PDB file of C-alpha atoms in Angstrom:
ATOM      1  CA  UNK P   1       0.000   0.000   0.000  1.00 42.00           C
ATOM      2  CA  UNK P   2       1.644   2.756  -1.104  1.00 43.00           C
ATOM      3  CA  UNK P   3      -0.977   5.235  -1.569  1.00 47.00           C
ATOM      4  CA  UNK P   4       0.306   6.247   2.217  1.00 47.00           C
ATOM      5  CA  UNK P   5       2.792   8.548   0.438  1.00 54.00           C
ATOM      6  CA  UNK P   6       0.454  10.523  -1.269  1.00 56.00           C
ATOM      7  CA  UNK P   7      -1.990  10.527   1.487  1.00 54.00           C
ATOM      8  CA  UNK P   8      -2.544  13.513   3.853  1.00 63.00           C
ATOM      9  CA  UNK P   9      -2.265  12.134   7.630  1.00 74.00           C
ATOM     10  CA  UNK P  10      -5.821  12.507   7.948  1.00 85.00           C
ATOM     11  CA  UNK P  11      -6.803  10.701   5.046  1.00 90.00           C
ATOM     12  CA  UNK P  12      -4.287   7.934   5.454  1.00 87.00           C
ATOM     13  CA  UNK P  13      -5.169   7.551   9.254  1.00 89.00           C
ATOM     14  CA  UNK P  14      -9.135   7.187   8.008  1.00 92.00           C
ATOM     15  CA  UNK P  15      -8.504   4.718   5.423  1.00 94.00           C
ATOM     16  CA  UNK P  16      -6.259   2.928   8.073  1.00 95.00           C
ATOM     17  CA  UNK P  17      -9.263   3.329  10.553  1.00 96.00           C
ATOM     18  CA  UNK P  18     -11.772   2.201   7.606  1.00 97.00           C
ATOM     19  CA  UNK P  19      -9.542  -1.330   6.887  1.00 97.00           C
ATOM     20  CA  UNK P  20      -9.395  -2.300  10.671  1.00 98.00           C
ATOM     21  CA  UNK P  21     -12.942  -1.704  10.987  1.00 97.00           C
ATOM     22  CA  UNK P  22     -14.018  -3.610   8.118  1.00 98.00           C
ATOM     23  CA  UNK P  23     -11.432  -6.408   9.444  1.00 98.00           C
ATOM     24  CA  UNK P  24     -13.615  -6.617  12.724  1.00 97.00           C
ATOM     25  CA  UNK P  25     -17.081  -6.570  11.055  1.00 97.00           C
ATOM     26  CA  UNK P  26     -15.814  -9.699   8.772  1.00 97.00           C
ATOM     27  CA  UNK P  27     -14.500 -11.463  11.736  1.00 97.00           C
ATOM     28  CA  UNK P  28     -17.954 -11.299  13.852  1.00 96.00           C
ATOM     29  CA  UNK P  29     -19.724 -13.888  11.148  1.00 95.00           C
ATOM     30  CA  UNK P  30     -17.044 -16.060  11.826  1.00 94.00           C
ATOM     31  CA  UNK P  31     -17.507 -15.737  15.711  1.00 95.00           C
ATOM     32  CA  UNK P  32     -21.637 -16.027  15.097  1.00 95.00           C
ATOM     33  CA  UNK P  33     -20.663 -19.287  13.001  1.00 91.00           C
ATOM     34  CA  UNK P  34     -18.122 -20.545  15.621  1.00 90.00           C
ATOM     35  CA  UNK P  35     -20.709 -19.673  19.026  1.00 87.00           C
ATOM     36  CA  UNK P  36     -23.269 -22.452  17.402  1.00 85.00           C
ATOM     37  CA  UNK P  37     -20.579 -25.031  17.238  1.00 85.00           C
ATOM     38  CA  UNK P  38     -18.505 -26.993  20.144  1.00 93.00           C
ATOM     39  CA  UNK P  39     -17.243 -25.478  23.641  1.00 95.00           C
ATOM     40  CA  UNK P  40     -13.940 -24.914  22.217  1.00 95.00           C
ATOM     41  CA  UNK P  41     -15.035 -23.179  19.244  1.00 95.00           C
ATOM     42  CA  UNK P  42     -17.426 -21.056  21.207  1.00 96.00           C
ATOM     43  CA  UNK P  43     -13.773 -20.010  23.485  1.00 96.00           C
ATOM     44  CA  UNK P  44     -12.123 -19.338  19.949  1.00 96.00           C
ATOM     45  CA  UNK P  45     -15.399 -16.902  19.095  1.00 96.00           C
ATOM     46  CA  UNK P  46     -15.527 -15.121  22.062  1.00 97.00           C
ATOM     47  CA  UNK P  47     -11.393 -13.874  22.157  1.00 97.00           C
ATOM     48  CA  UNK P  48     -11.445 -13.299  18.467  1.00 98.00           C
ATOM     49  CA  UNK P  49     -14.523 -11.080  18.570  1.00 97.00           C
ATOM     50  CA  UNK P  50     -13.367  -9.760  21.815  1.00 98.00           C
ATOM     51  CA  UNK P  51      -9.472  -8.808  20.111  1.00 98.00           C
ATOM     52  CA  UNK P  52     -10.780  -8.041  16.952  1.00 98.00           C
ATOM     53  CA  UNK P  53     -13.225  -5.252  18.184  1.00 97.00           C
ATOM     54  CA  UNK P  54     -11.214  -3.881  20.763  1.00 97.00           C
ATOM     55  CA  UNK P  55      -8.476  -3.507  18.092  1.00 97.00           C
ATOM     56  CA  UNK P  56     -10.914  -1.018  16.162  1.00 96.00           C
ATOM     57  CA  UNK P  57     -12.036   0.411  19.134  1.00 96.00           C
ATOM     58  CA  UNK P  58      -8.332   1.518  20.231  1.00 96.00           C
ATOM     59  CA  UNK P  59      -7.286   2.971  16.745  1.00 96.00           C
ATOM     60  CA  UNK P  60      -9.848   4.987  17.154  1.00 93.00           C
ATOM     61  CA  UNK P  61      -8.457   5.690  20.409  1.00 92.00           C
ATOM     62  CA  UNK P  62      -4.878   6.039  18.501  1.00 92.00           C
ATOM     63  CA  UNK P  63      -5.811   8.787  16.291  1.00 90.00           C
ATOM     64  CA  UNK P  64      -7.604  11.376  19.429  1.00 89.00           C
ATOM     65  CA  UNK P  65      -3.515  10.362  21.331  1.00 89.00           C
ATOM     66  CA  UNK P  66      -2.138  13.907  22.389  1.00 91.00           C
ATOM     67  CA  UNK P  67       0.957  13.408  22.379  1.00 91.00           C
ATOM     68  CA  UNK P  68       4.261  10.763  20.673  1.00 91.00           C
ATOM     69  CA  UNK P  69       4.436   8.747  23.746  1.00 92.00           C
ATOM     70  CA  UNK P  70       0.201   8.321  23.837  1.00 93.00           C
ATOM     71  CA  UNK P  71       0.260   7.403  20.299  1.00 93.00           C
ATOM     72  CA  UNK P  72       2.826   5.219  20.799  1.00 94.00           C
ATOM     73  CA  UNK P  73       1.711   3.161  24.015  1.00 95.00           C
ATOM     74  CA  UNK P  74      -2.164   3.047  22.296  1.00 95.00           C
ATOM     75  CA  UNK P  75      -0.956   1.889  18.928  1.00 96.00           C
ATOM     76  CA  UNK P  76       1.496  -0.607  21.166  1.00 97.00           C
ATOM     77  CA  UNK P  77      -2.472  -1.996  22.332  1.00 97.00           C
ATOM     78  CA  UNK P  78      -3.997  -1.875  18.675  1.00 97.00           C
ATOM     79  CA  UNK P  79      -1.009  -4.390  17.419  1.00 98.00           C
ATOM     80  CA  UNK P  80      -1.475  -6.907  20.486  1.00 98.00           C
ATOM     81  CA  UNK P  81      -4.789  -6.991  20.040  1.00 98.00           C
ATOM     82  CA  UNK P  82      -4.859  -7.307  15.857  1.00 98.00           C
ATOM     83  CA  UNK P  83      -2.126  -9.931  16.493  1.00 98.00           C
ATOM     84  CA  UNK P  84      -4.351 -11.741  18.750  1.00 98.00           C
ATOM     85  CA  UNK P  85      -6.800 -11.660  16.630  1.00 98.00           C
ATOM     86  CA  UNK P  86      -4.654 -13.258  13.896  1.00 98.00           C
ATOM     87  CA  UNK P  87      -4.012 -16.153  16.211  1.00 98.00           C
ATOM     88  CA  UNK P  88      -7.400 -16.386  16.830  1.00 97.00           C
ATOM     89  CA  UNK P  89      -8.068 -17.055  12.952  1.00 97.00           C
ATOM     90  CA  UNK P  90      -5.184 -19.292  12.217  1.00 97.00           C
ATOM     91  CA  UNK P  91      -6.027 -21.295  15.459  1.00 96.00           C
ATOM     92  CA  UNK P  92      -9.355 -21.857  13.829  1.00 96.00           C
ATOM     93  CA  UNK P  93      -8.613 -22.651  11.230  1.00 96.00           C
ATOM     94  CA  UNK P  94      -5.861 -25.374  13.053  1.00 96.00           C
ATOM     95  CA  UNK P  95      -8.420 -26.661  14.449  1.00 95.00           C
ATOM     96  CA  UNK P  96     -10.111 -27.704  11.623  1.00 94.00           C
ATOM     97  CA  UNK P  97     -13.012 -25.428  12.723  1.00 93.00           C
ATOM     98  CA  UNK P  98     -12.440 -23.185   9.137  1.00 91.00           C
ATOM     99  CA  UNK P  99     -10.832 -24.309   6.185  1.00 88.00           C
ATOM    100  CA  UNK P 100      -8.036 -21.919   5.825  1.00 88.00           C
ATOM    101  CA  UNK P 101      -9.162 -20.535   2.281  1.00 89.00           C
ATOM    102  CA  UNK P 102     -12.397 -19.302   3.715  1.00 85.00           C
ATOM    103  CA  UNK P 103     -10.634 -17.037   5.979  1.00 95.00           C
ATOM    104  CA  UNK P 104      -7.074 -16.684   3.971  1.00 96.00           C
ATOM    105  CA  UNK P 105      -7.902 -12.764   2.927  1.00 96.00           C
ATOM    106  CA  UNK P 106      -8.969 -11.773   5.856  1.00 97.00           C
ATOM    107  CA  UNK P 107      -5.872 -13.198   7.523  1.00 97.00           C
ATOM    108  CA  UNK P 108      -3.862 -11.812   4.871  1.00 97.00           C
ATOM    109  CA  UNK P 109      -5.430  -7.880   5.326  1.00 97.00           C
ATOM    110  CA  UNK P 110      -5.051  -8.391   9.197  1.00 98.00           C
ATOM    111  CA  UNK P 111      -0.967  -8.893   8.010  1.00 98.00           C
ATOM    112  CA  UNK P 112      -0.995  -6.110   5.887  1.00 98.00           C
ATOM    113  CA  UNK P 113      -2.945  -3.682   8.734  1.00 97.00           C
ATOM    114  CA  UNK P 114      -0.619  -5.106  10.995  1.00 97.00           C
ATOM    115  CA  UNK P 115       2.367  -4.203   9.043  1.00 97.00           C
ATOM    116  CA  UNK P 116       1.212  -0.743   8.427  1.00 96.00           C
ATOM    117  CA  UNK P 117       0.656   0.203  12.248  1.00 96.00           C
ATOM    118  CA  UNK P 118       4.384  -1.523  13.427  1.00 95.00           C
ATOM    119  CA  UNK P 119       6.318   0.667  10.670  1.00 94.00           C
ATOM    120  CA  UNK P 120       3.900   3.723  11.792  1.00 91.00           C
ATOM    121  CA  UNK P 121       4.732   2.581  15.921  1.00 92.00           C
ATOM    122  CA  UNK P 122       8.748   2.541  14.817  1.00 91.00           C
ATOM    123  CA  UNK P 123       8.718   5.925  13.112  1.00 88.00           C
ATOM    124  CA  UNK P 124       7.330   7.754  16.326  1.00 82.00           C
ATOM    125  CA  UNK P 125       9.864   5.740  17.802  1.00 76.00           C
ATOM    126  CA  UNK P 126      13.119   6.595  16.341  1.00 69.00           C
ATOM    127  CA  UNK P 127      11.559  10.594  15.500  1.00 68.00           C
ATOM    128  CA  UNK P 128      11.151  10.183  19.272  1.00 62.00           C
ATOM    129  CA  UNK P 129      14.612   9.719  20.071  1.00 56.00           C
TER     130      UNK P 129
END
């Protein structure tokens, strides 16, 4: 994704915002399909909605951070969380519970988001220093 370079912050940080958010409205099918099944696949539903919402839900926290060291510690939570939520999917799909092309581009855009928010956690980093 390059487009970041021609992006104003703004923009960039809402299409950022508009990819993690559509990441955590295709995981909660998955959970809905998961909570009918087996005890263990009802645990696997309820920490990958759990991770995958909270990970929107603290971007949007991200882009209201006042200062370098806010930004950095609440992006530090969105990662974690989207990370979870990755093992969440791939654990499903371990498990037999998905079969991993069902949920391979949505664990592939969780990557690339991922990706995208550790290279913008390392610049305030080192511009930090």
């Amino acid at each position: 994704m390059n487009n970041s370079n021609y992006l104003p912050k703004d923009e960039f940080a809402e299409l950022i915002f508009e990819r993690i958010k559509a990441f955590g409205l295709r995981c909660m099918p998955l959970c809905d399909n998961l909570f009918t099944k087996t005890v263990s696949a009802r645990n696997i539903a309820k920490q990958l909605i759990r991770s995958s919402s909270s990970s929107v839900a603290n971007y949007r926290a991200v882009r209201r951070a006042r200062s370098k060291n806010e930004f950095y510690a609440k992006i530090s939570i969105v990662i974690e969380e989207l990370d979870e939520s990755l093992f969440w999917l791939e654990y499903a799909v371990d498990a037999k519970f998905y079969e991993d092309q069902r949920v391979r581009s949505l664990i592939n855009e969780g990557y690339e988001i991922l990706k995208i928010l550790a290279k913008a956690r390392k610049t305030v980093s080192v511009n930090s220093k």
